[in-house]
Amino acid sequence: MAEKYVGKSIKRNEDRRLLTGNSTFIDDINLPGMLHVAIKRSDFAHAKINKIDVEKAKALPGVVAVYTADDLGDYWRPGPLQVPPPSVIKGAIFNARPLECIAKNKIRFSGEPVAVVVAEDRYIAEDALDLIDLDVEILPYVGDLEKTVAPDAPLIHEDLESNLAADVVQEVGSWEKAVAEADVVVKKRLLVNRVAGAALENRGIVVNWDANLNLLTVWATTQGPIPMRNSIAKYLGLLENQVRLINPAIGGGFGPKIMSSQIDDVVIPWIAMKLKRPIKWVEDRRENFLGTTSERDQLHYAEIALKKDGTILGVKDVFYHNTGAYNPYGMTVPLNTQAHTVSNYRVPNFLTEIKMVFTNQMVVTPVRGAGRPQGVFVMERLLDAAAEELGMDKAEIRRINLLQPEDFPLRSGIIGQDFVEGVLDSGNYPYALEQTLEKIEYEKFKKEIQPKARAEGKYKGIGIAMFTEGTAVGPYEGCKVMVGVTGKVSVVTAYSNQGQGHYTTFAQIAADNLGVKVTDVDVVTGDSGQWSWGVGAFASRGITLVGTAIHNASLKVREKALNLASKLLETPVDELEMEDSVVRVADIPEKFISLGDLAMRSNPTRGTVEPGMEPGLEAASYYGPPHGATGFGSLGMIVEVDPETGKINIERIVITDDCGQPVNPMVVDGQIHGGLQMGIGEAFYENLVYDDYGQLVTASFMDYLFPQATDMPDKFEIIHSQTKSPLNPLGIKGVGEAGAIAPPACMMQAFEDALGLKDMFITESSINPSKLYHYVQKAKGA
Amino acid sequence: MKPAPFDYYAPTSVEEALDKLTELGYSGKVLAGGQSLIPAMNFRMARPTALVDLNKVKELSYIKPTADGGLAIGTMTRDSVVEDDILVNERFPILVNTIKHIAHKQIRNRGTFGGAIAHADPAAQLPAAILLLDANLKVLSKSGERWVKATDFFIGPFMTVLEPEEMLAEVVLPPMAPRTGASYQQVSRQKGGYAQAAVISTVTLDGSDRVKEARVALFSVGESALLASKPNQVLAGQVPTAEAIEEVAAYVAKNECDPGTDIHGTEEYRRNLVHVLVRRALIDAVQQAKK
């Protein structure tokens, strides 16, 4: 029996290429005659545009063209809305205000594009930016999540009655009933801060228009190549196959690269066609902070109703969600918050309300976690507060309320980001909790380690938090699998890859079904010239959706190969085996035909074929789940805090994660490492801060602290629990966001536990040594 | 993040460099390791008309022992070279410890000893270190050399007494007295990141464990690196008791620094840090002196 790859931590196919510098990233693409773009961005957060004077910029030697919204004429239009709101939620309000690719008449956030310079090189283009004169009437800035919907707030979109972008109420059971039956109700006001999806590589686009071929080639760092290809085609009046969108190698995505209908994909292709020259725009880091979407930023008024014994009766959560100046991404993020608030626990009554508000800030679209960390933060903080109130242990209050294995599949009653009622497909939450508690030695820590440390003057604490990760939502993904004449296998999908390990994990699935070495499987991602259907990399859906499609397509190819071999070898299919890149007769090893020869024979070039014959050892397949697959887990942390300085040290991190069947556990570990680092970043380092005038004051890595390898603990202790998803044949679930979800909730609990101050309760998801110091001072009554 | 246009000169000798600086006057700017200047130029916060790059001036890179037991360090000596130098490790271990807190090794491989001093970033380690160690600075111009005490060198944030046609050429560190202990204390949000407050101190004890001299330098808590005067006033001639050190630390935090509030921390918090770190630095330095 040949080696099976699925479930094994094999080394990655792509690493040799990446580590030896032989991958092509967006900025490596240089075409003859290529021009360079720099974007003039507004320094004002809210202003009426009187005049944009670009004459001096145009006159600078080396500048080819300068465009403002007015120069775009009829081509300028807002939108489209990238994600529509679900229509199934009764009473939901959604005021759609999609992005404007370039500001016309009005500026709504600092960093919004107002002009585009095209020049012979990027240096000249940036010099020209300095020469553009922006004459504006400054309007009052609105940034506060509550004040922006006050009656007297200045309007960001004047055609609306207020800055309310959406209002969505979802209720399961009756919160009123829960309160009536409760022994205690605990209320908290909780803040979740805004973070960047800071990828190693920023965004970029290169466009080349070939008028002879009628072909627009676009290289872009997008996470959604097919939707972007389609929107570019529609904008420019081209057929889809007249636009070839290629993902080069991409250095991380983390969400913001899913956004399209921005200046890069709307205006730059238009300019390339107009000027008939290739054009490159690669965002720099400052621009990424100012011009690329970000996420979190919610304010929650949350309540939990319980019985004296700690049993949850209900949860109520009314929250403000900052969508920034526009809401092109619909309600994905706050719906995800609603779907991930109570999803670990038996909560019979749950009332949740989104108040999505416009502000004069960068637009909010998903960043790894995408609404889930907010829901988890709120629920876990409520449980911590309730445990304090009831004098219960933090692990125990979770234990007694967890959903039990027999509760699945569970209809949640909450409409999620995929516009259908959530179904938690499978789970074993008690196992996940106990695994982490055991590994981190929770009881021993509380009884021995913590008191001993305290006696030595050291403040050590432990935190434990649960999370779910709704993954693998629809609508669909697809692929094409083909055996080539060399016997090597080609897997082609339009899914985009930003470093997730797809060239290995996708290959593992195909290799198992086709009996070839994993290194003989070539995976192509994100090239609409090779495969033209798909949606995009978001919601931790790649391995489940594309992986399942590859599984199904490769089984079809297997069947084709076996049928053809059966004829050629004159042996029934059930007596054949397929391994080592050949099909052989099981009992007669010397009687075989190679996959390469079969591929050759599958495409006859003379003679006649049978009716209905399909050439090639090739098959396509699509997979769209009825609803998502539920990843879940628990996170434990031990920290030490210096109460005098607020300095912290993370001593241990234990995570139990369940993503069903891991295709490559090493790759899963990598996803969890990165996720944890982002989650720790959110909790203790990263923070996008706007000043009182709406200027982003954290527009560089000098001010926006991104956690570095040297800030991380020596190791992450990872336990894989494997509750297979019943939704797909391999039992897989996503994992891309798992690590990023629970760290803020877990860390705040651990800090409080370390300091052991009775009235200290951290109400925000992001703190720093200074804030920690002030929490301590406040709790001590200083 | 591309710099505005500038002229670029790469002299190969001190003489040539000084000629160029004289010619350029206020238009010229010295480029040393570039770890601060280049990012500032890429952000277009700094827009020098011309750069005089000293990286090809080999004669400015050296570490020489002085006869009295101190050291002379050429301005273009890389931080990592100072950090790894045997003589520096023997004579000024506190300097090595201080340099290890400058960003990360890759940055120290480019950053220069004199460059960081001439740049005079109030959040930088080396200006504070040379205040602490009472260094003498050799300043060259076409018209000759002059010597400036470290305590007279810094006049504000990113400002020194250097004239446009001058360059900092050498830093001379006088020897450490016997029975001197030293300590480096900082709180930064990240390893290798800017300090929210930092303290470097030396304490020299006499034969009966009384303080001969206590020096406390602070950075990241004012408009430039600071040398506190209270510690020596209170502790000189005294046995450094916990109470005396606490008194000094509280005083310095209240009166001898000027931290502001920013997105990373409040003034109150950072004064508290000065208090805690001065205390810890002095206690540690006393212990080191007794070893």
Coordinates of N, CA, C and O in Angstrom, one line a residue, chain B residues 177-284:
Chain B
A177 N 36.1 54.3 37.4 CA 36.9 54.2 38.7 C 36.7 52.8 39.2 O 35.8 52.1 39.0
P178 N 37.7 52.4 40.0 CA 37.6 51.1 40.7 C 36.4 51.1 41.6 O 35.9 52.1 42.1
R179 N 35.9 49.9 41.8 CA 34.7 49.7 42.6 C 33.5 50.5 42.1 O 32.7 51.1 42.8
T180 N 33.3 50.5 40.8 CA 32.2 51.1 40.2 C 31.2 50.0 39.7 O 31.7 49.1 39.0
G181 N 30.0 50.0 40.1 CA 29.0 49.1 39.5 C 28.1 49.9 38.6 O 27.9 51.1 38.7
A182 N 27.4 49.2 37.7 CA 26.6 49.9 36.8 C 25.3 49.0 36.5 O 25.3 47.8 36.8
S183 N 24.3 49.7 36.1 CA 23.0 49.0 35.8 C 22.3 49.7 34.7 O 22.3 50.9 34.5
Y184 N 21.6 48.8 33.9 CA 20.8 49.3 32.8 C 19.4 48.9 33.0 O 19.1 47.7 33.2
Q185 N 18.4 49.7 33.1 CA 17.0 49.4 33.3 C 16.1 50.1 32.3 O 16.2 51.3 32.1
Q186 N 15.3 49.3 31.7 CA 14.3 50.0 30.8 C 13.0 49.2 30.7 O 13.0 48.0 31.0
V187 N 12.0 50.0 30.4 CA 10.7 49.3 30.1 C 10.3 49.8 28.7 O 10.3 51.0 28.4
S188 N 10.3 48.8 27.8 CA 9.8 49.2 26.4 C 8.7 48.2 26.1 O 8.5 47.2 26.7
R189 N 7.9 48.6 25.1 CA 6.7 47.8 24.8 C 7.1 46.6 24.1 O 6.4 45.6 24.1
Q190 N 8.2 46.6 23.4 CA 8.7 45.4 22.6 C 10.2 45.3 22.9 O 10.9 46.3 23.1
K191 N 10.7 44.0 22.7 CA 12.1 43.8 22.8 C 12.7 44.6 21.6 O 12.2 44.4 20.4
G192 N 13.7 45.4 21.8 CA 14.3 46.1 20.7 C 13.6 47.4 20.3 O 13.9 48.1 19.4
G193 N 12.5 47.7 21.1 CA 11.7 48.8 20.7 C 12.1 50.0 21.6 O 13.0 49.9 22.4
Y194 N 11.5 51.2 21.3 CA 11.8 52.4 22.0 C 11.4 52.2 23.5 O 10.3 51.6 23.8
A195 N 12.2 52.7 24.4 CA 11.9 52.7 25.8 C 10.8 53.6 26.1 O 10.7 54.7 25.5
Q196 N 9.9 53.3 27.0 CA 8.9 54.2 27.6 C 9.6 55.1 28.7 O 9.2 56.2 28.9
A197 N 10.6 54.4 29.3 CA 11.5 55.1 30.2 C 12.7 54.2 30.4 O 12.6 53.0 30.3
A198 N 13.9 54.8 30.5 CA 15.1 54.0 30.7 C 16.1 54.8 31.6 O 16.1 56.0 31.6
V199 N 16.8 54.0 32.3 CA 17.8 54.5 33.3 C 19.1 53.8 33.2 O 19.0 52.5 33.1
I200 N 20.2 54.5 33.1 CA 21.5 53.8 33.2 C 22.2 54.5 34.4 O 22.2 55.7 34.5
S201 N 22.8 53.7 35.2 CA 23.4 54.3 36.4 C 24.8 53.7 36.7 O 25.0 52.5 36.3
T202 N 25.6 54.5 37.3 CA 26.9 53.9 37.9 C 27.0 54.4 39.3 O 26.6 55.5 39.6
V203 N 27.5 53.5 40.1 CA 27.7 53.9 41.5 C 29.1 53.4 41.9 O 29.5 52.3 41.6
T204 N 29.9 54.4 42.4 CA 31.3 54.1 42.8 C 31.4 54.1 44.3 O 30.9 55.1 44.9
L205 N 31.9 53.0 44.9 CA 31.9 53.0 46.3 C 33.4 53.2 46.8 O 34.3 52.8 46.1
D206 N 33.5 53.7 48.0 CA 34.8 53.8 48.6 C 35.1 52.5 49.5 O 34.2 51.6 49.5
G207 N 36.2 52.5 50.1 CA 36.6 51.3 50.9 C 35.7 50.9 52.0 O 35.6 49.7 52.3
S208 N 34.9 51.9 52.5 CA 33.9 51.5 53.5 C 32.5 51.4 53.0 O 31.6 51.6 53.8
D209 N 32.4 51.2 51.7 CA 31.1 51.0 51.1 C 30.2 52.2 51.1 O 29.0 52.1 51.1
R210 N 30.8 53.4 51.2 CA 30.1 54.6 51.1 C 30.2 55.1 49.6 O 31.1 54.7 48.9
V211 N 29.2 55.8 49.2 CA 29.2 56.2 47.8 C 30.2 57.3 47.6 O 30.2 58.3 48.2
K212 N 31.1 57.1 46.6 CA 32.0 58.1 46.1 C 31.3 59.0 45.1 O 31.4 60.2 45.1
E213 N 30.7 58.3 44.1 CA 29.9 59.0 43.1 C 28.7 58.1 42.6 O 28.9 56.9 42.4
A214 N 27.6 58.8 42.5 CA 26.4 58.1 41.9 C 26.0 58.9 40.7 O 25.7 60.1 40.8
R215 N 26.0 58.2 39.5 CA 25.5 58.9 38.3 C 24.3 58.2 37.8 O 24.2 57.0 37.7
V216 N 23.3 59.0 37.4 CA 22.1 58.4 36.8 C 21.7 59.2 35.5 O 21.5 60.4 35.6
A217 N 21.7 58.4 34.4 CA 21.3 59.0 33.2 C 19.9 58.5 32.8 O 19.6 57.3 33.0
L218 N 19.1 59.3 32.2 CA 17.8 58.9 31.8 C 17.6 59.2 30.3 O 18.2 60.2 29.8
F219 N 16.8 58.4 29.7 CA 16.4 58.8 28.3 C 14.9 58.4 28.1 O 14.3 57.6 28.8
S220 N 14.4 58.9 27.0 CA 13.0 58.7 26.6 C 12.0 59.3 27.6 O 10.8 59.1 27.5
V221 N 12.5 60.2 28.4 CA 11.6 60.9 29.4 C 11.9 62.4 29.4 O 11.7 63.0 30.4
G222 N 12.3 62.9 28.3 CA 12.5 64.4 28.2 C 12.9 64.7 26.8 O 12.9 63.9 25.9
E223 N 13.2 66.0 26.7 CA 13.6 66.5 25.3 C 14.9 66.0 24.8 O 15.2 66.2 23.6
S224 N 15.7 65.6 25.7 CA 17.0 64.9 25.3 C 17.4 64.0 26.5 O 16.7 63.9 27.5
A225 N 18.5 63.3 26.2 CA 19.0 62.4 27.3 C 19.3 63.3 28.5 O 19.7 64.5 28.3
L226 N 19.2 62.8 29.7 CA 19.3 63.6 30.9 C 20.3 63.0 31.9 O 20.4 61.8 32.0
L227 N 21.0 63.9 32.6 CA 21.8 63.4 33.7 C 21.2 64.0 35.0 O 21.2 65.2 35.1
A228 N 20.7 63.1 35.9 CA 20.1 63.6 37.1 C 21.2 64.0 38.1 O 22.2 63.4 38.2
S229 N 20.9 65.1 38.8 CA 21.9 65.6 39.7 C 21.6 65.2 41.2 O 22.5 65.1 42.0
K230 N 20.4 64.9 41.5 CA 20.0 64.6 42.9 C 20.7 63.4 43.4 O 21.1 63.4 44.6
P231 N 20.8 62.3 42.6 CA 21.4 61.1 43.2 C 22.7 61.3 43.8 O 23.0 60.9 45.0
N232 N 23.6 62.0 43.1 CA 24.9 62.2 43.7 C 24.9 63.2 44.9 O 25.6 63.0 45.9
Q233 N 24.0 64.2 44.8 CA 23.9 65.2 45.9 C 23.5 64.4 47.2 O 24.0 64.7 48.3
V234 N 22.6 63.5 47.1 CA 22.0 62.8 48.3 C 23.0 61.7 48.7 O 23.2 61.5 49.9
L235 N 23.5 61.0 47.7 CA 24.1 59.7 48.1 C 25.6 59.9 48.3 O 26.2 59.1 49.1
A236 N 26.3 60.9 47.7 CA 27.8 61.0 47.9 C 28.2 61.1 49.3 O 27.6 61.9 50.1
G237 N 29.1 60.2 49.7 CA 29.6 60.2 51.1 C 28.7 59.4 52.0 O 29.0 59.3 53.2
Q238 N 27.6 58.9 51.5 CA 26.6 58.2 52.4 C 26.7 56.7 52.1 O 27.1 56.2 51.0
V239 N 26.2 55.9 53.1 CA 25.9 54.5 52.8 C 24.6 54.5 52.0 O 23.6 55.1 52.4
P240 N 24.6 53.8 50.8 CA 23.4 53.8 50.0 C 22.3 52.9 50.5 O 22.1 51.8 50.1
T241 N 21.5 53.4 51.5 CA 20.5 52.6 52.1 C 19.3 52.6 51.2 O 19.1 53.4 50.3
A242 N 18.4 51.6 51.4 CA 17.2 51.5 50.6 C 16.3 52.8 50.7 O 15.8 53.3 49.7
E243 N 16.3 53.4 51.9 CA 15.5 54.6 52.1 C 16.1 55.8 51.3 O 15.4 56.5 50.7
A244 N 17.4 55.9 51.3 CA 18.1 57.0 50.6 C 17.8 56.8 49.1 O 17.5 57.8 48.4
I245 N 18.0 55.6 48.7 CA 17.8 55.4 47.2 C 16.3 55.6 46.8 O 16.0 56.3 45.8
E246 N 15.4 55.2 47.7 CA 14.0 55.5 47.4 C 13.7 57.0 47.3 O 13.0 57.5 46.5
E247 N 14.3 57.7 48.3 CA 14.2 59.2 48.3 C 14.6 59.8 47.0 O 14.0 60.6 46.3
V248 N 15.8 59.3 46.5 CA 16.4 59.8 45.3 C 15.5 59.5 44.1 O 15.2 60.4 43.3
A249 N 15.0 58.3 44.1 CA 14.2 57.8 42.9 C 13.0 58.6 42.8 O 12.5 59.1 41.8
A250 N 12.3 58.8 44.0 CA 11.1 59.6 44.0 C 11.3 61.0 43.5 O 10.6 61.6 42.7
Y251 N 12.5 61.6 44.0 CA 12.8 63.0 43.6 C 13.0 63.1 42.1 O 12.5 64.0 41.4
V252 N 13.8 62.2 41.6 CA 14.2 62.2 40.1 C 12.9 62.1 39.3 O 12.7 62.8 38.3
A253 N 12.0 61.2 39.7 CA 10.8 61.0 39.0 C 9.9 62.2 38.9 O 9.3 62.5 38.0
K254 N 9.9 62.9 40.1 CA 9.1 64.1 40.2 C 9.7 65.3 39.5 O 9.0 66.1 38.9
N255 N 11.0 65.5 39.7 CA 11.6 66.8 39.4 C 12.7 66.8 38.3 O 13.1 67.8 37.8
E256 N 13.2 65.6 38.0 CA 14.4 65.6 37.1 C 14.1 64.9 35.7 O 15.0 64.5 35.1
C257 N 12.9 64.8 35.4 CA 12.6 64.3 34.0 C 11.3 65.0 33.6 O 10.6 65.6 34.3
D258 N 11.0 64.8 32.3 CA 9.8 65.5 31.7 C 9.1 64.6 30.7 O 9.1 65.0 29.5
P259 N 8.6 63.5 31.1 CA 8.0 62.6 30.2 C 6.6 63.2 29.8 O 5.9 63.8 30.5
G260 N 6.2 62.9 28.6 CA 4.8 63.3 28.1 C 3.9 62.1 28.1 O 4.3 61.0 28.3
T261 N 2.7 62.4 27.7 CA 1.7 61.4 27.5 C 1.6 61.1 26.0 O 1.5 62.1 25.2
D262 N 1.7 59.9 25.6 CA 1.5 59.5 24.2 C 0.6 58.3 24.1 O 0.1 57.8 25.1
I263 N 0.5 57.7 22.9 CA -0.4 56.6 22.7 C 0.1 55.4 23.5 O -0.7 54.4 23.7
H264 N 1.3 55.3 23.9 CA 1.8 54.1 24.6 C 1.8 54.3 26.1 O 1.9 53.3 26.8
G265 N 1.7 55.5 26.6 CA 1.7 55.6 28.1 C 1.4 57.0 28.5 O 1.7 58.0 27.8
T266 N 0.9 57.1 29.7 CA 0.6 58.4 30.3 C 1.9 59.0 31.0 O 2.8 58.3 31.3
E267 N 1.8 60.3 31.2 CA 2.9 60.9 31.9 C 3.0 60.3 33.3 O 4.1 60.0 33.8
E268 N 1.9 60.1 34.0 CA 1.9 59.6 35.3 C 2.6 58.2 35.3 O 3.4 57.9 36.2
Y269 N 2.2 57.4 34.4 CA 2.8 56.1 34.3 C 4.3 56.2 34.1 O 5.1 55.5 34.7
R270 N 4.7 57.0 33.2 CA 6.2 57.1 32.9 C 7.0 57.7 34.0 O 8.1 57.4 34.2
R271 N 6.4 58.6 34.7 CA 7.1 59.1 35.9 C 7.2 58.0 37.0 O 8.3 57.8 37.6
N272 N 6.2 57.2 37.1 CA 6.2 56.0 37.9 C 7.4 55.1 37.5 O 8.1 54.5 38.3
L273 N 7.5 54.9 36.1 CA 8.6 54.1 35.7 C 9.9 54.6 36.1 O 10.8 53.9 36.5
V274 N 10.1 55.9 35.9 CA 11.4 56.5 36.3 C 11.7 56.2 37.8 O 12.8 55.8 38.2
H275 N 10.6 56.4 38.6 CA 10.8 56.1 40.0 C 11.3 54.7 40.2 O 12.3 54.4 40.9
V276 N 10.5 53.8 39.7 CA 10.9 52.3 39.9 C 12.2 52.0 39.3 O 13.0 51.3 39.9
L277 N 12.5 52.5 38.1 CA 13.7 52.1 37.4 C 15.0 52.8 38.0 O 16.0 52.2 38.1
V278 N 14.8 54.0 38.5 CA 16.0 54.6 39.2 C 16.3 53.8 40.5 O 17.5 53.5 40.7
R279 N 15.3 53.5 41.2 CA 15.5 52.7 42.4 C 16.2 51.4 42.0 O 17.2 51.0 42.6
R280 N 15.6 50.7 41.0 CA 16.2 49.4 40.7 C 17.6 49.5 40.2 O 18.5 48.7 40.5
A281 N 17.9 50.6 39.4 CA 19.2 50.8 38.8 C 20.2 51.0 39.9 O 21.3 50.5 39.9
L282 N 19.8 51.9 40.9 CA 20.8 52.2 41.9 C 21.1 51.0 42.8 O 22.2 50.7 43.2
I283 N 20.0 50.3 43.2 CA 20.2 49.1 44.0 C 21.1 48.1 43.3 O 22.1 47.5 43.9
D284 N 20.8 47.9 42.0 CA 21.6 47.0 41.2 C 23.1 47.4 41.1 O 24.0 46.6 41.3

